[in-house]
PDB file of N, CA, C and O in Angstrom:
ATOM      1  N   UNK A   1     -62.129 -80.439-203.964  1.00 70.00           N
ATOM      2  CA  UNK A   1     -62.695 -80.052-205.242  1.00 70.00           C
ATOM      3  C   UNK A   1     -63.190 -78.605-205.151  1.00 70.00           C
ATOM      4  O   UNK A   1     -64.019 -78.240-204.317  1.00 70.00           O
ATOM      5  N   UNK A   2     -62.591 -77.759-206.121  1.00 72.00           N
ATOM      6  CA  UNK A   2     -63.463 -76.229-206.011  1.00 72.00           C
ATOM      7  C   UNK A   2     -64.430 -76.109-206.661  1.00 72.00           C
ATOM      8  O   UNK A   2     -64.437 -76.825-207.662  1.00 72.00           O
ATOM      9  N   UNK A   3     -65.490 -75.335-206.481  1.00 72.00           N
ATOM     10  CA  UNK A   3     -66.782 -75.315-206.818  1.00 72.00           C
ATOM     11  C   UNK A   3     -66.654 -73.876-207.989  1.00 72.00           C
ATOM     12  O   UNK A   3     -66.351 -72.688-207.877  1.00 72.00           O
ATOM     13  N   UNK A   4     -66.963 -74.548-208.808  1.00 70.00           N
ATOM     14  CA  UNK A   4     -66.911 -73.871-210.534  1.00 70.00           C
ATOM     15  C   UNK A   4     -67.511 -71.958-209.906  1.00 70.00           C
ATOM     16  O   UNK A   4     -68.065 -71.299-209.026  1.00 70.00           O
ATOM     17  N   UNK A   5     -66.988 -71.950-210.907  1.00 73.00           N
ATOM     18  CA  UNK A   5     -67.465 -69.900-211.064  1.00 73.00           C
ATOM     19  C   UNK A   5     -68.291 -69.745-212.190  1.00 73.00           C
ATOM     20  O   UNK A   5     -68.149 -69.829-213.410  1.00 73.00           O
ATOM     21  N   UNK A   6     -69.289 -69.467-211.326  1.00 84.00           N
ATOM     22  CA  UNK A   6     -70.612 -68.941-212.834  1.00 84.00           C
ATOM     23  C   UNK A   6     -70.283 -67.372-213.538  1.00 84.00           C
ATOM     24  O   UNK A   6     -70.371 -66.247-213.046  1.00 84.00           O
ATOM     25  N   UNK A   7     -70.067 -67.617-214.252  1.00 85.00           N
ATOM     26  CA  UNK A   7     -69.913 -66.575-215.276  1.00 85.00           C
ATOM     27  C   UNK A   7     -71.246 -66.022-216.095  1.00 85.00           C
ATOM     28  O   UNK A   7     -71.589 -67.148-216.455  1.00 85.00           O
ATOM     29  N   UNK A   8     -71.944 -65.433-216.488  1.00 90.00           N
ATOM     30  CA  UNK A   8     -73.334 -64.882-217.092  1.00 90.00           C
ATOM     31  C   UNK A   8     -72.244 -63.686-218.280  1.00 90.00           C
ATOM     32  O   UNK A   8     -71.220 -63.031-218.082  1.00 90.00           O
ATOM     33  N   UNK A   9     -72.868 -63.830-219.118  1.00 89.00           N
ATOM     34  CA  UNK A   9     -72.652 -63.492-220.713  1.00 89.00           C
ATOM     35  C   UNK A   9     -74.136 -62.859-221.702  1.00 89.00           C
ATOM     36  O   UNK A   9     -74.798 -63.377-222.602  1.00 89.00           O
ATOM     37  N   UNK A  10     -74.178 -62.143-221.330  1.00 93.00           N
ATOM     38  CA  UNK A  10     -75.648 -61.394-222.440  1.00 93.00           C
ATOM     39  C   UNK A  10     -74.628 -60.673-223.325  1.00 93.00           C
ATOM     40  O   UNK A  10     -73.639 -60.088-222.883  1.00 93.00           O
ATOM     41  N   UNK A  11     -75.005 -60.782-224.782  1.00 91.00           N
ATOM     42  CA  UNK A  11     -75.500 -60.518-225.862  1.00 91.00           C
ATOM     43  C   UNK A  11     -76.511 -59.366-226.177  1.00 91.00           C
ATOM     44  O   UNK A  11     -77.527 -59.409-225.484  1.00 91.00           O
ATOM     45  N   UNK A  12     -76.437 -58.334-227.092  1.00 94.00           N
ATOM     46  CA  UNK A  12     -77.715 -57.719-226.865  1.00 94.00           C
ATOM     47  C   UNK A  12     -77.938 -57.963-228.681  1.00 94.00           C
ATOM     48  O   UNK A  12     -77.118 -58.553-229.384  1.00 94.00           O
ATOM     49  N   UNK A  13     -79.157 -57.391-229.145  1.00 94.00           N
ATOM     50  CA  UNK A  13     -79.017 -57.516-230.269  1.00 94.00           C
ATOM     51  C   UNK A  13     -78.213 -56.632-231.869  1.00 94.00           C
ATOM     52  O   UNK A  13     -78.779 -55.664-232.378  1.00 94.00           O
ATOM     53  N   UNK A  14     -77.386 -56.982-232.220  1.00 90.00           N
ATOM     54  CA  UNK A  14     -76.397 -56.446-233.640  1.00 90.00           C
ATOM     55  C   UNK A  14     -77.466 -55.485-234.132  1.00 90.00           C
ATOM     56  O   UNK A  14     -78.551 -55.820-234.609  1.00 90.00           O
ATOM     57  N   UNK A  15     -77.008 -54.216-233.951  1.00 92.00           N
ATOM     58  CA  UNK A  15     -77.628 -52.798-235.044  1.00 92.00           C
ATOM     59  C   UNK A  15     -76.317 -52.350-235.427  1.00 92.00           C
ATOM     60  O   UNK A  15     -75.261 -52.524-234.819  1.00 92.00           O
ATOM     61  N   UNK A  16     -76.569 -51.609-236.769  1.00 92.00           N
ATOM     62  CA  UNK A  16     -75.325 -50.814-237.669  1.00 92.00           C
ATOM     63  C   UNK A  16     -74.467 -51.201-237.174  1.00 92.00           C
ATOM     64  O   UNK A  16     -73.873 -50.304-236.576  1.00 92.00           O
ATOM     65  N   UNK A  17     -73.791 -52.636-237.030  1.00 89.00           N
ATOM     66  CA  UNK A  17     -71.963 -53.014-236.945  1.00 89.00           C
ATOM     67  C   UNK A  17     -72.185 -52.929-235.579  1.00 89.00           C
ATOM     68  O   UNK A  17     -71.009 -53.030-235.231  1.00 89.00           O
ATOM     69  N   UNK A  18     -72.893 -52.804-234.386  1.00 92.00           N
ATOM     70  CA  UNK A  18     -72.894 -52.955-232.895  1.00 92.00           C
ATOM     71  C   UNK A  18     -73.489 -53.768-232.635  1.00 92.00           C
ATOM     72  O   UNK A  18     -74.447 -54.214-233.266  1.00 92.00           O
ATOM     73  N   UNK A  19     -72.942 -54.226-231.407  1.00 90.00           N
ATOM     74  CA  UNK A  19     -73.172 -55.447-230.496  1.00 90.00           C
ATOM     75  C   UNK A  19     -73.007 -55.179-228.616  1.00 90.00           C
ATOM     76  O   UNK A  19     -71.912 -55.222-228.056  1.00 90.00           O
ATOM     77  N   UNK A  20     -74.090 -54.959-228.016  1.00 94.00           N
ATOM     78  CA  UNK A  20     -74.104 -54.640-226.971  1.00 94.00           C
ATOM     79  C   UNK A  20     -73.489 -56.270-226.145  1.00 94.00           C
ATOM     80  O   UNK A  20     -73.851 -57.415-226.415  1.00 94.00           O
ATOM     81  N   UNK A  21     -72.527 -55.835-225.160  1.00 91.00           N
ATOM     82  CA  UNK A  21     -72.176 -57.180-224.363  1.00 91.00           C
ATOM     83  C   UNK A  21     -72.468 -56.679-222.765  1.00 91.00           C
ATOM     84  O   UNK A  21     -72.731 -55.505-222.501  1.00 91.00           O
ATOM     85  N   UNK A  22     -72.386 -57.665-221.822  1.00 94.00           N
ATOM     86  CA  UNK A  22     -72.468 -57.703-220.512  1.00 94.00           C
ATOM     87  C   UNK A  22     -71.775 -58.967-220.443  1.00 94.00           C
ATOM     88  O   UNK A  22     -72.015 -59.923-221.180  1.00 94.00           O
ATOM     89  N   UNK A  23     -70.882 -58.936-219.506  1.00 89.00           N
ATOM     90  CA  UNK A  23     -70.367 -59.875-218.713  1.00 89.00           C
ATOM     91  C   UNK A  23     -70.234 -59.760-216.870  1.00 89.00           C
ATOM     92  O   UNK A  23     -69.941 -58.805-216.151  1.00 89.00           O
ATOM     93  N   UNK A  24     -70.423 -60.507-216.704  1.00 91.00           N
ATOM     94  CA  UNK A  24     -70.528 -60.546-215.039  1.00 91.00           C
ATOM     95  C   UNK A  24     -70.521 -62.022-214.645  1.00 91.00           C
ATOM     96  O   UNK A  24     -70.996 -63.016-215.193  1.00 91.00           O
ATOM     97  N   UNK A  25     -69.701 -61.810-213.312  1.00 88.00           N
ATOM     98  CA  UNK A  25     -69.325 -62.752-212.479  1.00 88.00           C
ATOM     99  C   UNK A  25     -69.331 -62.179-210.982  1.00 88.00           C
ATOM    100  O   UNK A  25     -69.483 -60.982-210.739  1.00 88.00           O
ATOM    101  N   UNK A  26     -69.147 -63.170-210.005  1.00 87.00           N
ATOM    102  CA  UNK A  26     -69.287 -62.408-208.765  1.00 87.00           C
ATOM    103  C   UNK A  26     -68.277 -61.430-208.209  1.00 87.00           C
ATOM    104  O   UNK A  26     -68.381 -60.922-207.093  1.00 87.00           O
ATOM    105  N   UNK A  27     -67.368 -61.217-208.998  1.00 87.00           N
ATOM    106  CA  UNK A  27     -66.578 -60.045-208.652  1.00 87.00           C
ATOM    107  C   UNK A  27     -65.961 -59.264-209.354  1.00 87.00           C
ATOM    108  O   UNK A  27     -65.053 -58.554-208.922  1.00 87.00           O
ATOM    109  N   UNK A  28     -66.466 -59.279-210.856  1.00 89.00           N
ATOM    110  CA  UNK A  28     -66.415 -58.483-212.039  1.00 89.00           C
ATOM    111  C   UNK A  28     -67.827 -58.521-212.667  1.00 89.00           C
ATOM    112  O   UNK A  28     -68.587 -59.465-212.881  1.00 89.00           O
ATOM    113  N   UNK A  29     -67.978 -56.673-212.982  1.00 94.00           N
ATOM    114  CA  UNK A  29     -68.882 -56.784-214.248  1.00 94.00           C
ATOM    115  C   UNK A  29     -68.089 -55.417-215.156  1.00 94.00           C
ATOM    116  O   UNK A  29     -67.252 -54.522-215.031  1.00 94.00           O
ATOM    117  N   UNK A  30     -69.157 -56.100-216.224  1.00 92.00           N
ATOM    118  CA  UNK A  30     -68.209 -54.775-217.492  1.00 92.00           C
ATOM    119  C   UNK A  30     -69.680 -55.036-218.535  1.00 92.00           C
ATOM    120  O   UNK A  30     -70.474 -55.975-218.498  1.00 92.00           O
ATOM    121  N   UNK A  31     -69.666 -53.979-219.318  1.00 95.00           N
ATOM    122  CA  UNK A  31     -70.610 -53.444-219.926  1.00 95.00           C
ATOM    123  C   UNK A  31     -69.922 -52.795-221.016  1.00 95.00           C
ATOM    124  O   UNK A  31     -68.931 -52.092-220.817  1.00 95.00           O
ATOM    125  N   UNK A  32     -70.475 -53.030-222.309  1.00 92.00           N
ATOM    126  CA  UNK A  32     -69.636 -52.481-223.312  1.00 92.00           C
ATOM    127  C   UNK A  32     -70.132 -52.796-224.827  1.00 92.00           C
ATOM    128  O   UNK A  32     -70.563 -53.909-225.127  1.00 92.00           O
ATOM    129  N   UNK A  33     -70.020 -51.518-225.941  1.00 93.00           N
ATOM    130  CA  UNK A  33     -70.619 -52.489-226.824  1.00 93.00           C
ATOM    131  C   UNK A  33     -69.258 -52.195-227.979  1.00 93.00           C
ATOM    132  O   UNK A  33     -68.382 -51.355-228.186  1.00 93.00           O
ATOM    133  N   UNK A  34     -69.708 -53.358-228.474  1.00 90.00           N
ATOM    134  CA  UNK A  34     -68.327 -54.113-229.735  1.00 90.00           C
ATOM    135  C   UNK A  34     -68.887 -53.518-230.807  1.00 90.00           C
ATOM    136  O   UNK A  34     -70.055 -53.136-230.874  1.00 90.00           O
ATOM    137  N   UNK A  35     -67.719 -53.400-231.996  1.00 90.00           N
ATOM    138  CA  UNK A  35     -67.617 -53.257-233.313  1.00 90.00           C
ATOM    139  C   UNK A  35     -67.350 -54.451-233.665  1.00 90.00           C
ATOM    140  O   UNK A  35     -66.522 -55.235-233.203  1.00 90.00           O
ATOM    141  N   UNK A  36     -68.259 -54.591-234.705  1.00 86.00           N
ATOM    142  CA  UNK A  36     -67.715 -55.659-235.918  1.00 86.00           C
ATOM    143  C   UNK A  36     -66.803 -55.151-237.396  1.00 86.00           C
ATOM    144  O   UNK A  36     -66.802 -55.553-238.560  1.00 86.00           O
ATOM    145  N   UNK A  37     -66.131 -54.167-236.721  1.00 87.00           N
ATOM    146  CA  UNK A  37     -64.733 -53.878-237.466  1.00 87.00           C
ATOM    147  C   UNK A  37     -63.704 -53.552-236.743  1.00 87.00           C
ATOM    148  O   UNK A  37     -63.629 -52.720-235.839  1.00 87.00           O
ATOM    149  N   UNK A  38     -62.587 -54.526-237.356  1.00 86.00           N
ATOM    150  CA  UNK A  38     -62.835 -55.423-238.179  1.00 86.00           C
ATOM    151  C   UNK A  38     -62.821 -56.721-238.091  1.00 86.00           C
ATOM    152  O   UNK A  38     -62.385 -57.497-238.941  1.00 86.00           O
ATOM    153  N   UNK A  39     -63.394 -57.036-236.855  1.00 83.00           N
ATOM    154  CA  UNK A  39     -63.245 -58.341-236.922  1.00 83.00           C
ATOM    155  C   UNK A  39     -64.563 -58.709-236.238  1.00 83.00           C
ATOM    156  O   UNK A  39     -64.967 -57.814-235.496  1.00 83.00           O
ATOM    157  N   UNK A  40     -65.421 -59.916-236.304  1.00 84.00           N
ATOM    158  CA  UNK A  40     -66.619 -60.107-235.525  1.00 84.00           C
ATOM    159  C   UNK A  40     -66.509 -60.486-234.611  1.00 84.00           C
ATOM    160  O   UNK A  40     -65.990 -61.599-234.522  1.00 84.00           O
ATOM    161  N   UNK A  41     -67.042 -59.599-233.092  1.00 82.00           N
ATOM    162  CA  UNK A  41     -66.662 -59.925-231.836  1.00 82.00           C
ATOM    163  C   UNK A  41     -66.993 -61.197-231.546  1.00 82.00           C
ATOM    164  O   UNK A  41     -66.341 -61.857-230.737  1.00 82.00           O
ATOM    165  N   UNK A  42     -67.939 -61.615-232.116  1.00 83.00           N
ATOM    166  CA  UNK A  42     -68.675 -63.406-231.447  1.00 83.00           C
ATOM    167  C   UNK A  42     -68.046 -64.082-231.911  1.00 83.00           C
ATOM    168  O   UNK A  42     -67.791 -64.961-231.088  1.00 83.00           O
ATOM    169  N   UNK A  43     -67.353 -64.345-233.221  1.00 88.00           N
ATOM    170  CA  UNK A  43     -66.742 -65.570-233.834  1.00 88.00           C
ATOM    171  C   UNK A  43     -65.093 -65.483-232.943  1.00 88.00           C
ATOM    172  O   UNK A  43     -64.370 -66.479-232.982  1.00 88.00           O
ATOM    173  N   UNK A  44     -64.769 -64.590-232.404  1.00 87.00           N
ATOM    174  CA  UNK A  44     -63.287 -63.739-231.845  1.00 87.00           C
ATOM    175  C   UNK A  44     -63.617 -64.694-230.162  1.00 87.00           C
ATOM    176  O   UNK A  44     -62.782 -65.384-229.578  1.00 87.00           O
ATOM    177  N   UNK A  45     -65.321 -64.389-229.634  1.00 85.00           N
ATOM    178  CA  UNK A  45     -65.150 -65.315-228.580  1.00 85.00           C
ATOM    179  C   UNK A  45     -65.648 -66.546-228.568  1.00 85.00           C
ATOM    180  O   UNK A  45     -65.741 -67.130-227.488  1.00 85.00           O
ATOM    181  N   UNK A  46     -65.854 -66.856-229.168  1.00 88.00           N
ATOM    182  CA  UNK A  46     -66.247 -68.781-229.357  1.00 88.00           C
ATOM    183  C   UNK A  46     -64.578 -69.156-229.663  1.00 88.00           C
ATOM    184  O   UNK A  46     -64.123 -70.210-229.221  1.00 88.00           O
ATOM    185  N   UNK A  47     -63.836 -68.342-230.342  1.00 92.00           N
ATOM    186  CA  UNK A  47     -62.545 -68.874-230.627  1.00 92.00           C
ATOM    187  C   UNK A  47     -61.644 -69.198-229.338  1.00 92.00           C
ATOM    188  O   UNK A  47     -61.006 -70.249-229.276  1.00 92.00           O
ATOM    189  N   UNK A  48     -61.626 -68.302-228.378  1.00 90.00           N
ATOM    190  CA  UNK A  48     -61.427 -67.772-227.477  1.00 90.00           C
ATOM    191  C   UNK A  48     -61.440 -69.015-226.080  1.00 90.00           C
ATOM    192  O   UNK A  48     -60.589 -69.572-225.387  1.00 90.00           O
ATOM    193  N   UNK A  49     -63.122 -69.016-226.211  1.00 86.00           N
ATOM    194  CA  UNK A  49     -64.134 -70.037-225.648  1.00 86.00           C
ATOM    195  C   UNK A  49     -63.483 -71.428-225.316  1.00 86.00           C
ATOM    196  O   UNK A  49     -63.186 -72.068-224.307  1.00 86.00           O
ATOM    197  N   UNK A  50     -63.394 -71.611-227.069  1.00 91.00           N
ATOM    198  CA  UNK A  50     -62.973 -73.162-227.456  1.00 91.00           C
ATOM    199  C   UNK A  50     -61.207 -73.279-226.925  1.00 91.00           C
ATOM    200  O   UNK A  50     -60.936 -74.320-226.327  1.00 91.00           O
ATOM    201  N   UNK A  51     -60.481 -72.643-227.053  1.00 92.00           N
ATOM    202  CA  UNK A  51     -59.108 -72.448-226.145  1.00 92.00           C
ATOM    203  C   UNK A  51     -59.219 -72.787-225.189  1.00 92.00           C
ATOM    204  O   UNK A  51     -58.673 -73.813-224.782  1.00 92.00           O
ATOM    205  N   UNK A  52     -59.974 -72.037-224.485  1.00 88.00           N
ATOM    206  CA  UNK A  52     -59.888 -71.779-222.391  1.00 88.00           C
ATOM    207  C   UNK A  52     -60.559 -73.026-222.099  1.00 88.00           C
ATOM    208  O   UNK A  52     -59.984 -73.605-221.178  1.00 88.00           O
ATOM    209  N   UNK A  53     -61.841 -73.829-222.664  1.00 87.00           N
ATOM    210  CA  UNK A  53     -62.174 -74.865-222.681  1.00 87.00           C
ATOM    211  C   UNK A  53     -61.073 -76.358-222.412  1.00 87.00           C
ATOM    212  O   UNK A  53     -61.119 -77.337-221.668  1.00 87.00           O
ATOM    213  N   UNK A  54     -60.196 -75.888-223.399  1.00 90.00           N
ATOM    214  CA  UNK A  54     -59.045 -77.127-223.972  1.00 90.00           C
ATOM    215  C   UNK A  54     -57.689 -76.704-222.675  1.00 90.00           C
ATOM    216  O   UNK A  54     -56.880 -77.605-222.453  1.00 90.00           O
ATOM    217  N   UNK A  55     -57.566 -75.707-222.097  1.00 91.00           N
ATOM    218  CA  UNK A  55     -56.486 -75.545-221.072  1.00 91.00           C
ATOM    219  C   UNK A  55     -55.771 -74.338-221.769  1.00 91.00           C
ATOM    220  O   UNK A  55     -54.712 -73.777-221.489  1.00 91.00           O
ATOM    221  N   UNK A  56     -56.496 -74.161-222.560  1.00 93.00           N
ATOM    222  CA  UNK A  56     -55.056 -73.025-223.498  1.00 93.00           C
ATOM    223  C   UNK A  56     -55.264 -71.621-222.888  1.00 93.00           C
ATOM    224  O   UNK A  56     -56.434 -71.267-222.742  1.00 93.00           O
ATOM    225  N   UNK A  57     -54.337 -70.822-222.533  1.00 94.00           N
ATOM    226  CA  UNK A  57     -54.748 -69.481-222.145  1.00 94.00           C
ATOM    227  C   UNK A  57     -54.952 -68.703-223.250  1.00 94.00           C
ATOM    228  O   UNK A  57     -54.261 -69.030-224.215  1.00 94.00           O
ATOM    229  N   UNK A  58     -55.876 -67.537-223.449  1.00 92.00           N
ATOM    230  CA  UNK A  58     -56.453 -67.507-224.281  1.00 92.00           C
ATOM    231  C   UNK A  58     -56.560 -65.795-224.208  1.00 92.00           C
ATOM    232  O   UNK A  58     -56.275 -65.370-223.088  1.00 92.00           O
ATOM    233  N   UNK A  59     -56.915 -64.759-225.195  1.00 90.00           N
ATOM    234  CA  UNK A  59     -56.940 -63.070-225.202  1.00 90.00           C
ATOM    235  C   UNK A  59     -57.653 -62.803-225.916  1.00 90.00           C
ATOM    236  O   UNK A  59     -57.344 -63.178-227.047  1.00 90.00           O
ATOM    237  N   UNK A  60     -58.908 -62.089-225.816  1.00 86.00           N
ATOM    238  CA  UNK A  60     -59.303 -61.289-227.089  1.00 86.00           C
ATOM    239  C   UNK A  60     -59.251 -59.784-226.673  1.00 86.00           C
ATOM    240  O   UNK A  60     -59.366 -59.237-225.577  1.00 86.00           O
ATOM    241  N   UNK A  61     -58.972 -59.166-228.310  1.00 86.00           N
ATOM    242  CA  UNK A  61     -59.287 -57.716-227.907  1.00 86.00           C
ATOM    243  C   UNK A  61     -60.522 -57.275-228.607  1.00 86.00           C
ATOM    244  O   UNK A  61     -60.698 -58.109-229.496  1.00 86.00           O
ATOM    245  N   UNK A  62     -61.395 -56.448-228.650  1.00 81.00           N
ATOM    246  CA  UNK A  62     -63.006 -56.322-229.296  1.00 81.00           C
ATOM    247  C   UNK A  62     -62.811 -54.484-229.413  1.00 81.00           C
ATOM    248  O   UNK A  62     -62.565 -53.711-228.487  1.00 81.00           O
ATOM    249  N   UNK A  63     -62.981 -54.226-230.602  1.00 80.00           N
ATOM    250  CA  UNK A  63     -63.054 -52.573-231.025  1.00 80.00           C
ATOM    251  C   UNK A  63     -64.119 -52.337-230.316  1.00 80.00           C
ATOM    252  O   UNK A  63     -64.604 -51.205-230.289  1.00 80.00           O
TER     253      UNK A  63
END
């Protein structure tokens, strides 16, 4: 049995159409902040989310 990979996901808080993200894992991090044009980065990864969840391979791209 392999022992799961913690993934950590911050959010920062939405000003003028921005969205600060962090993602990190133990052998990636990335730092970056999203546009919500034109599309809203959070609803883009819950979509995303709910895929990779179910087995589906899954892509987002975030302005």
């Amino acid at each position: 049995m392999t022992k799961p990979r913690k993934i950590e996901l911050n959010l920062g808080n939405p000003k003028n159409g921005w969205l600060s993200i962090e993602l990190k894992s133990a052998e990636f991090e990335l730092e970056f902040n999203a546009s919500n044009i034109p599309e809203n980065p959070t609803d883009k990864l819950c979509e995303s989310l709910i895929l990779a969840v179910n087995g589906i391979d899954t892509e987002i791209c975030w302005s």
